[in-house]
CSV table of C-alpha atoms and ligand atoms in Angstrom, one decimal:
chain,number,residue,atom,x,y,z
A,1,MET,CA,-27.7,-68.7,-25.0
A,2,SER,CA,-30.0,-71.0,-27.3
A,3,ALA,CA,-28.5,-74.3,-28.4
A,4,PRO,CA,-27.5,-75.0,-32.3
A,5,SER,CA,-30.0,-76.9,-34.2
A,6,LEU,CA,-28.9,-80.5,-35.0
A,7,TYR,CA,-29.5,-82.1,-38.2
A,8,ASP,CA,-28.6,-86.0,-39.5
A,9,ASN,CA,-27.2,-86.8,-42.8
A,10,HIS,CA,-30.7,-86.8,-44.4
A,11,GLY,CA,-31.5,-83.4,-43.3
A,12,ARG,CA,-33.7,-84.3,-40.5
A,13,LYS,CA,-33.7,-82.2,-37.5
A,14,ILE,CA,-32.9,-84.1,-34.3
A,15,ASN,CA,-34.2,-82.6,-31.1
A,16,TYR,CA,-36.0,-85.2,-29.2
A,17,LEU,CA,-34.4,-87.9,-26.9
A,18,ARG,CA,-36.1,-90.9,-25.7
A,19,LEU,CA,-34.3,-92.0,-22.3
A,20,ALA,CA,-35.0,-95.5,-20.8
A,21,VAL,CA,-34.1,-95.1,-17.2
A,22,THR,CA,-34.5,-98.8,-16.5
A,23,ASP,CA,-35.2,-102.2,-18.1
A,24,ARG,CA,-37.4,-103.4,-15.0
A,25,CYS,CA,-41.0,-103.6,-15.1
A,26,ASN,CA,-43.8,-104.8,-12.9
A,27,LEU,CA,-46.0,-105.8,-15.8
A,28,ARG,CA,-45.3,-108.5,-18.3
A,29,CYS,CA,-46.9,-107.4,-21.4
A,30,PHE,CA,-46.6,-110.3,-23.7
A,31,TYR,CA,-45.6,-108.4,-26.7
A,32,CYS,CA,-42.8,-106.6,-24.8
A,33,MET,CA,-41.1,-109.0,-22.4
A,34,PRO,CA,-41.3,-112.8,-21.6
A,35,GLU,CA,-42.2,-113.6,-17.8
A,36,ASN,CA,-38.7,-114.9,-17.2
A,37,ILE,CA,-37.0,-112.0,-18.9
A,38,CYS,CA,-33.4,-111.7,-17.8
A,39,TYR,CA,-32.6,-108.2,-16.6
A,40,SER,CA,-29.5,-106.5,-16.9
A,41,ALA,CA,-27.0,-106.5,-14.0
A,42,LYS,CA,-27.4,-103.4,-12.0
A,43,GLU,CA,-23.9,-102.3,-12.6
A,44,ASN,CA,-24.6,-102.5,-16.5
A,45,LEU,CA,-27.5,-99.8,-16.1
A,46,LEU,CA,-26.8,-96.1,-16.6
A,47,THR,CA,-26.6,-94.4,-13.2
A,48,PHE,CA,-28.6,-91.2,-12.6
A,49,SER,CA,-25.5,-89.0,-12.8
A,50,GLU,CA,-24.5,-90.9,-16.0
A,51,MET,CA,-28.0,-90.2,-17.5
A,52,TYR,CA,-27.9,-86.5,-16.3
A,53,ARG,CA,-24.6,-86.0,-18.1
A,54,ILE,CA,-25.9,-87.5,-21.5
A,55,VAL,CA,-28.9,-85.2,-21.4
A,56,ARG,CA,-26.9,-82.2,-20.3
A,57,VAL,CA,-24.5,-82.7,-23.3
A,58,MET,CA,-27.4,-83.6,-25.8
A,59,SER,CA,-29.2,-80.5,-24.6
A,60,GLU,CA,-26.1,-78.4,-25.4
A,61,MET,CA,-26.3,-79.7,-28.9
A,62,GLY,CA,-29.8,-79.1,-29.5
A,63,ILE,CA,-31.9,-81.7,-27.7
A,64,GLU,CA,-35.0,-80.0,-26.4
A,65,LYS,CA,-37.7,-82.4,-25.8
A,66,LEU,CA,-37.0,-85.4,-23.5
A,67,ARG,CA,-39.1,-88.6,-22.8
A,68,ILE,CA,-38.7,-90.3,-19.7
A,69,THR,CA,-39.4,-94.3,-20.4
A,70,GLY,CA,-38.4,-97.6,-19.5
A,71,GLY,CA,-39.2,-100.4,-18.4
A,72,GLU,CA,-41.6,-98.9,-16.1
A,73,PRO,CA,-39.8,-95.5,-15.3
A,74,PHE,CA,-41.5,-95.1,-11.8
A,75,LEU,CA,-40.1,-98.3,-10.5
A,76,ARG,CA,-36.6,-96.8,-10.4
A,77,LYS,CA,-35.9,-95.0,-7.1
A,78,GLY,CA,-34.9,-91.5,-7.5
A,79,ILE,CA,-36.8,-90.9,-10.7
A,80,MET,CA,-38.7,-87.9,-9.4
A,81,GLU,CA,-35.4,-86.1,-8.2
A,82,PHE,CA,-33.7,-86.9,-11.5
A,83,MET,CA,-36.7,-85.4,-13.5
A,84,HIS,CA,-36.3,-82.2,-11.3
A,85,ARG,CA,-32.7,-81.9,-12.3
A,86,VAL,CA,-33.2,-82.4,-16.0
A,87,ASN,CA,-35.8,-80.1,-15.9
A,88,ALA,CA,-33.7,-77.5,-14.5
A,89,LEU,CA,-31.2,-77.7,-17.8
A,90,GLU,CA,-31.5,-74.6,-19.8
A,91,GLY,CA,-32.0,-76.4,-23.2
A,92,ILE,CA,-34.7,-79.0,-21.9
A,93,ARG,CA,-38.1,-77.3,-23.0
A,94,GLN,CA,-40.3,-80.2,-22.7
A,95,ILE,CA,-40.4,-83.5,-20.5
A,96,HIS,CA,-42.9,-86.2,-21.4
A,97,ILE,CA,-43.3,-89.4,-19.7
A,98,THR,CA,-44.5,-92.9,-20.7
A,99,THR,CA,-45.8,-95.1,-18.0
A,100,ASN,CA,-48.1,-98.3,-17.3
A,101,GLY,CA,-49.8,-96.2,-14.9
A,102,THR,CA,-49.5,-98.6,-12.0
A,103,LEU,CA,-47.1,-96.9,-9.7
A,104,ILE,CA,-47.9,-93.2,-10.4
A,105,SER,CA,-51.2,-92.0,-9.1
A,106,ASP,CA,-49.8,-90.6,-5.8
A,107,LYS,CA,-47.2,-88.8,-8.0
A,108,ILE,CA,-49.5,-86.8,-10.5
A,109,PRO,CA,-49.6,-83.5,-8.4
A,110,LYS,CA,-46.0,-83.5,-8.2
A,111,LEU,CA,-45.7,-84.1,-12.0
A,112,VAL,CA,-48.0,-81.4,-12.6
A,113,LYS,CA,-46.0,-79.0,-10.3
A,114,LEU,CA,-42.9,-79.9,-12.2
A,115,GLY,CA,-44.6,-78.9,-15.6
A,116,ILE,CA,-44.5,-82.3,-17.3
A,117,GLN,CA,-45.9,-81.7,-20.7
A,118,SER,CA,-47.7,-84.8,-21.5
A,119,VAL,CA,-48.2,-88.5,-20.5
A,120,ASN,CA,-48.3,-91.4,-22.7
A,121,PHE,CA,-50.5,-93.9,-20.8
A,122,SER,CA,-50.2,-97.4,-22.0
A,123,LEU,CA,-53.3,-99.4,-21.8
A,124,ASP,CA,-54.2,-102.0,-24.1
A,125,SER,CA,-57.7,-103.0,-22.8
A,126,LEU,CA,-60.8,-101.5,-21.0
A,127,ASP,CA,-61.7,-105.1,-19.8
A,128,ARG,CA,-60.1,-106.2,-16.5
A,129,GLU,CA,-59.8,-109.8,-17.8
A,130,ARG,CA,-58.2,-109.0,-21.2
A,131,PHE,CA,-55.9,-106.4,-19.4
A,132,PHE,CA,-54.8,-109.5,-17.2
A,133,GLU,CA,-54.3,-111.9,-20.2
A,134,ILE,CA,-52.1,-109.2,-22.1
A,135,THR,CA,-50.2,-107.9,-18.9
A,136,LYS,CA,-50.1,-111.1,-16.7
A,137,ARG,CA,-50.9,-108.7,-13.7
A,138,ASP,CA,-54.1,-108.0,-12.0
A,139,GLU,CA,-53.5,-104.2,-11.9
A,140,PHE,CA,-56.5,-103.1,-14.2
A,141,GLU,CA,-58.4,-101.0,-11.3
A,142,LYS,CA,-55.3,-99.2,-10.2
A,143,VAL,CA,-54.4,-98.5,-13.6
A,144,LYS,CA,-57.8,-97.1,-14.7
A,145,ASP,CA,-58.1,-94.9,-11.6
A,146,ALA,CA,-54.6,-93.3,-12.4
A,147,LEU,CA,-55.9,-92.7,-15.9
A,148,TYR,CA,-58.8,-90.7,-14.8
A,149,GLN,CA,-56.6,-88.7,-12.4
A,150,PHE,CA,-54.3,-87.9,-15.5
A,151,ILE,CA,-57.3,-86.9,-17.6
A,152,GLU,CA,-58.7,-84.5,-14.8
A,153,SER,CA,-55.0,-83.0,-14.3
A,154,ASP,CA,-53.4,-80.4,-16.3
A,155,ILE,CA,-51.1,-82.9,-18.1
A,156,THR,CA,-52.0,-83.5,-21.7
A,157,THR,CA,-53.0,-87.3,-21.8
A,158,LYS,CA,-52.5,-89.6,-24.7
A,159,VAL,CA,-53.5,-93.1,-24.3
A,160,ASN,CA,-51.5,-95.6,-26.3
A,161,MET,CA,-53.0,-99.0,-27.1
A,162,VAL,CA,-51.0,-101.8,-29.0
A,163,VAL,CA,-53.5,-103.6,-31.2
A,164,MET,CA,-53.1,-107.3,-31.5
A,165,SER,CA,-55.1,-109.7,-33.8
A,166,GLY,CA,-57.2,-112.1,-31.7
A,167,ARG,CA,-56.2,-110.2,-28.4
A,168,ASN,CA,-58.0,-106.8,-28.0
A,169,GLU,CA,-59.3,-105.7,-31.5
A,170,GLN,CA,-62.7,-105.6,-29.5
A,171,ASP,CA,-61.2,-102.8,-27.5
A,172,ILE,CA,-60.6,-100.4,-30.6
A,173,ILE,CA,-64.2,-98.8,-30.4
A,174,PRO,CA,-64.6,-98.5,-26.7
A,175,MET,CA,-61.0,-96.9,-26.5
A,176,ALA,CA,-62.3,-94.3,-29.1
A,177,LEU,CA,-65.4,-93.8,-27.1
A,178,LEU,CA,-63.0,-92.3,-24.2
A,179,THR,CA,-62.4,-89.2,-26.5
A,180,LYS,CA,-66.3,-88.5,-26.7
A,181,ASP,CA,-66.3,-86.1,-23.8
A,182,ARG,CA,-62.5,-86.0,-22.8
A,183,PRO,CA,-60.1,-83.7,-24.7
A,184,ILE,CA,-57.6,-86.8,-24.9
A,185,SER,CA,-55.8,-88.6,-27.8
A,186,VAL,CA,-56.1,-92.2,-28.1
A,187,ARG,CA,-53.5,-93.7,-30.3
A,188,TYR,CA,-53.4,-97.4,-31.6
A,189,ILE,CA,-50.0,-98.9,-32.2
A,190,GLU,CA,-49.2,-101.5,-34.7
A,191,GLU,CA,-47.5,-104.3,-33.0
A,192,MET,CA,-43.7,-104.4,-33.4
A,193,PRO,CA,-41.2,-107.6,-33.2
A,194,PHE,CA,-39.5,-106.4,-30.0
A,195,ASN,CA,-41.0,-108.9,-27.5
A,196,GLY,CA,-37.4,-110.2,-26.1
A,197,GLU,CA,-37.8,-113.5,-28.0
A,198,GLY,CA,-37.0,-112.3,-31.6
A,199,ASN,CA,-39.9,-112.7,-34.2
A,200,ARG,CA,-41.6,-115.9,-32.6
A,201,TYR,CA,-44.9,-114.2,-32.0
A,202,MET,CA,-45.0,-112.3,-35.1
A,203,LYS,CA,-48.0,-113.0,-37.0
A,204,THR,CA,-48.8,-112.5,-40.8
A,205,ASP,CA,-52.3,-111.4,-39.9
A,206,TYR,CA,-51.1,-108.5,-37.5
A,207,PHE,CA,-53.5,-105.8,-37.1
A,208,ASN,CA,-52.1,-103.0,-39.4
A,209,PHE,CA,-53.0,-99.4,-39.9
A,210,GLU,CA,-55.5,-100.0,-42.4
A,211,LYS,CA,-57.4,-102.6,-40.3
A,212,ILE,CA,-57.4,-100.2,-37.3
A,213,ILE,CA,-59.0,-97.4,-39.6
A,214,GLU,CA,-61.4,-100.0,-41.1
A,215,THR,CA,-62.5,-101.1,-37.7
A,216,LEU,CA,-62.9,-97.4,-36.5
A,217,LYS,CA,-65.2,-96.6,-39.5
A,218,THR,CA,-67.5,-99.3,-38.6
A,219,ALA,CA,-68.5,-97.3,-35.6
A,220,PHE,CA,-67.5,-93.7,-36.8
A,221,PRO,CA,-68.1,-93.5,-40.5
A,222,ASP,CA,-67.4,-89.8,-40.7
A,223,LEU,CA,-63.9,-90.3,-39.2
A,224,ARG,CA,-61.9,-87.5,-40.6
A,225,LYS,CA,-58.2,-87.1,-41.3
A,226,ILE,CA,-56.8,-84.0,-39.6
A,227,PRO,CA,-53.3,-82.4,-40.0
A,228,ASP,CA,-50.6,-84.2,-38.2
A,229,PRO,CA,-48.2,-82.1,-35.9
A,230,PRO,CA,-44.6,-81.7,-37.1
A,231,ALA,CA,-42.6,-85.1,-36.7
A,232,SER,CA,-45.7,-86.7,-35.4
A,233,THR,CA,-45.4,-90.6,-35.5
A,234,SER,CA,-49.3,-90.8,-35.4
A,235,LEU,CA,-51.6,-90.4,-38.3
A,236,ASN,CA,-54.5,-88.5,-36.6
A,237,TYR,CA,-58.3,-88.5,-37.1
A,238,ALA,CA,-61.1,-86.5,-35.8
A,239,ILE,CA,-64.6,-88.2,-34.6
A,240,PRO,CA,-67.4,-85.6,-35.3
A,241,GLY,CA,-68.7,-84.7,-31.9
A,242,HIS,CA,-65.8,-85.9,-30.0
A,243,ALA,CA,-63.7,-83.6,-27.7
A,244,GLY,CA,-60.5,-85.8,-28.3
A,245,THR,CA,-58.9,-87.2,-31.1
A,246,VAL,CA,-57.7,-90.7,-32.2
A,247,GLY,CA,-54.6,-91.5,-34.2
A,248,VAL,CA,-52.7,-94.5,-35.5
A,249,ILE,CA,-49.0,-95.1,-35.0
A,250,PRO,CA,-47.9,-97.4,-38.0
A,251,ALA,CA,-44.9,-98.5,-35.9
A,252,PHE,CA,-44.4,-101.9,-38.0
A,253,SER,CA,-45.3,-100.3,-41.4
A,254,ARG,CA,-42.8,-97.5,-40.7
A,255,THR,CA,-44.3,-94.8,-42.9
A,256,PHE,CA,-43.1,-91.9,-40.4
A,257,CYS,CA,-39.3,-92.1,-40.9
A,258,GLY,CA,-39.1,-89.4,-43.2
A,259,THR,CA,-39.7,-86.6,-40.5
A,260,CYS,CA,-38.1,-88.7,-37.6
A,261,ASN,CA,-36.6,-86.2,-35.0
A,262,ARG,CA,-35.8,-88.7,-32.4
A,263,ILE,CA,-33.0,-90.7,-31.0
A,264,ARG,CA,-33.1,-93.3,-28.1
A,265,VAL,CA,-30.7,-94.2,-25.0
A,266,THR,CA,-31.5,-97.5,-23.5
A,267,ALA,CA,-31.3,-98.1,-20.0
A,268,GLU,CA,-27.8,-99.9,-20.6
A,269,GLY,CA,-26.6,-96.6,-22.3
A,270,THR,CA,-26.7,-97.7,-25.8
A,271,LEU,CA,-27.5,-95.0,-28.4
A,272,LYS,CA,-29.9,-95.8,-31.1
A,273,THR,CA,-30.4,-93.4,-34.0
A,274,CYS,CA,-33.3,-95.6,-35.2
A,275,LEU,CA,-35.4,-97.9,-33.3
A,276,TYR,CA,-34.7,-100.7,-35.5
A,277,ASP,CA,-31.0,-100.4,-35.4
A,278,ASN,CA,-28.8,-102.6,-33.3
A,279,GLY,CA,-27.3,-99.7,-31.3
A,280,VAL,CA,-24.7,-97.3,-32.9
A,281,LEU,CA,-22.6,-96.3,-29.6
A,282,ASN,CA,-22.0,-97.5,-26.2
A,283,ILE,CA,-22.2,-94.3,-24.3
A,284,ARG,CA,-22.0,-96.0,-20.9
A,285,ASP,CA,-18.4,-97.3,-21.5
A,286,ALA,CA,-17.5,-94.1,-23.1
A,287,LEU,CA,-18.4,-92.4,-19.9
A,288,ARG,CA,-16.8,-94.7,-17.7
A,289,ASN,CA,-13.7,-94.4,-19.7
A,290,ASN,CA,-13.4,-90.7,-18.8
A,291,ILE,CA,-14.3,-89.3,-22.3
A,292,SER,CA,-14.5,-85.6,-22.2
A,293,ASP,CA,-17.7,-83.7,-23.1
A,294,ASN,CA,-16.2,-82.4,-26.5
A,295,GLU,CA,-15.1,-86.0,-27.4
A,296,LEU,CA,-18.7,-87.4,-26.6
A,297,LYS,CA,-20.1,-84.3,-28.8
A,298,ASN,CA,-17.9,-85.5,-31.6
A,299,SER,CA,-19.1,-89.2,-31.2
A,300,PHE,CA,-22.6,-88.1,-31.0
A,301,LEU,CA,-22.1,-86.2,-34.3
A,302,THR,CA,-20.6,-89.0,-36.1
A,303,THR,CA,-23.5,-91.2,-35.4
A,304,PHE,CA,-26.0,-88.6,-36.4
A,305,ASN,CA,-24.0,-88.4,-39.6
A,306,GLN,CA,-24.6,-92.0,-40.3
A,307,ARG,CA,-28.0,-92.4,-39.5
A,308,ALA,CA,-30.0,-95.0,-41.5
A,309,LYS,CA,-32.8,-93.2,-43.7
A,310,ASP,CA,-35.5,-95.3,-42.5
A,311,GLY,CA,-36.2,-98.2,-40.1
A,312,PHE,CA,-36.1,-100.9,-43.0
A,313,GLU,CA,-32.3,-99.6,-43.9
A,314,ALA,CA,-31.6,-99.8,-40.1
A,315,GLU,CA,-32.9,-103.3,-40.0
A,316,GLN,CA,-30.9,-104.4,-42.8
A,317,GLN,CA,-27.5,-102.8,-41.4
A,318,ARG,CA,-28.1,-105.1,-38.3
A,319,GLU,CA,-25.8,-107.6,-40.3
A,320,GLY,CA,-28.4,-110.6,-40.4
A,321,LEU,CA,-29.0,-110.1,-36.7
A,322,PRO,CA,-32.6,-110.4,-35.9
A,323,VAL,CA,-34.4,-108.0,-33.6
A,324,THR,CA,-34.3,-110.1,-30.4
A,325,GLU,CA,-34.3,-107.3,-27.6
A,326,SER,CA,-37.2,-106.5,-25.6
A,327,MET,CA,-39.2,-103.0,-25.7
A,328,SER,CA,-38.4,-102.7,-22.2
A,329,THR,CA,-34.6,-102.1,-22.7
A,330,ILE,CA,-35.5,-99.6,-25.5
A,331,GLY,CA,-38.2,-97.5,-24.1
A,332,GLY,CA,-40.8,-97.7,-26.9
B,1,SAM,N1,-43.7,-99.4,-19.3
B,1,SAM,C1,-44.1,-98.2,-19.6
B,1,SAM,C2,-45.3,-98.5,-20.8
B,1,SAM,O1,-45.7,-99.3,-20.8
B,1,SAM,O2,-45.9,-97.1,-21.2
B,1,SAM,C3,-42.9,-97.6,-20.7
B,1,SAM,C4,-42.1,-98.6,-21.4
B,1,SAM,S1,-43.0,-99.2,-22.6
B,1,SAM,C5,-41.6,-100.3,-23.5
B,1,SAM,C6,-43.1,-98.0,-24.1
B,1,SAM,C7,-44.3,-98.3,-25.0
B,1,SAM,O3,-43.9,-99.3,-26.0
B,1,SAM,C8,-45.7,-98.9,-24.5
B,1,SAM,O4,-46.6,-97.8,-24.9
B,1,SAM,C9,-45.9,-100.1,-25.0
B,1,SAM,O5,-47.1,-100.5,-25.4
B,1,SAM,C10,-44.8,-100.1,-26.3
B,1,SAM,N2,-44.4,-101.3,-26.8
B,1,SAM,C11,-43.8,-102.2,-26.0
B,1,SAM,N3,-43.7,-103.5,-26.8
B,1,SAM,C12,-44.1,-103.3,-28.1
B,1,SAM,C13,-44.3,-104.0,-29.2
B,1,SAM,N4,-43.9,-105.1,-29.2
B,1,SAM,N5,-44.8,-103.4,-30.1
B,1,SAM,C14,-45.5,-102.1,-30.2
B,1,SAM,N6,-45.3,-101.2,-29.1
B,1,SAM,C15,-44.6,-101.9,-27.9
B,2,SF4,FE1,-43.8,-103.2,-18.8
B,2,SF4,FE2,-44.4,-101.1,-20.6
B,2,SF4,FE3,-43.3,-103.5,-21.3
B,2,SF4,FE4,-45.8,-103.6,-20.4
B,2,SF4,S1,-44.9,-102.4,-22.4
B,2,SF4,S2,-44.1,-105.0,-20.0
B,2,SF4,S3,-45.6,-102.1,-18.7
B,2,SF4,S4,-42.2,-102.1,-20.0
């Protein structure tokens, strides 16, 4: 039996869950988490059986697409078994992963076998030293090898690069050149204020959508807008003669909210119906207080019916609380 369709109070279909399976990470991308980040106590993180129940219940309500993210999802022991379990759920039609690529090369054949739909591979520089300056760890060679393995596999590969003024704008063009002979998509992401330290590092000269396109046009003047898939967060472009495409994710400008089909569950089990909200439901505590499936569904429906219309409204509704969380707890 197919699941019903799920809509929010603005008529937007919700069918996509991004699940952060851990807040831990082996890199320290400065825009995401400080070196001395204080991780959640283990008992505050969702267990795999709690995550499974959330995915099962949501899949019965209309969630069809699942993204496994983190922290670094492949740091969590048992992740492959968990992915097998959720893959067997009737309503889950697609599983996608987001990874920093450090721990994954030996798992790629298994991920292919599992039928993983796509990987969002985070890589902010093609230069070993700049990679180190951004991530604070010397893992570039390993990550590069994993990326090439993915490109050669049957898994659709998207490379995500956060663009930061004064840090890696010189990588914009080399990254686009990756698409020359490879059918991959390179997406440039605007930096957002989720670095675990509030807005401390947010600059006024941040590298926005327009600047990214301007930079691309210096090398590819014939850059051509192409249609975006439904509910896409990226604005996509073709470079004549290239096998792949490039895109920009205006995550800070927030121009994609009108078609947003996604919800998030953080590693601690907080439901977010917008990236910029402060969390709308503590699912973990509800589960630990023995909520029934029906009650859980009703709680979810209530939150979906009170969804902010866009990221600006969600931010206003934080009641003066600034964004202070790290993206590693939210999952991007
Ligand atoms: N560790 C995995 C990885 O890096 O792909 C998964 C989690 S990471 C939080 C998910 C995505 O969020 C990555 O593509 C990362 O670049 C992005 N991200 C993290 N902090 C960000 C920020 N402050 N602004 C924009 N994107 C950010
Ligand atoms: Fe880790 Fe991903 Fe955050 Fe980088 S962006 S610190 S790899 S969770």
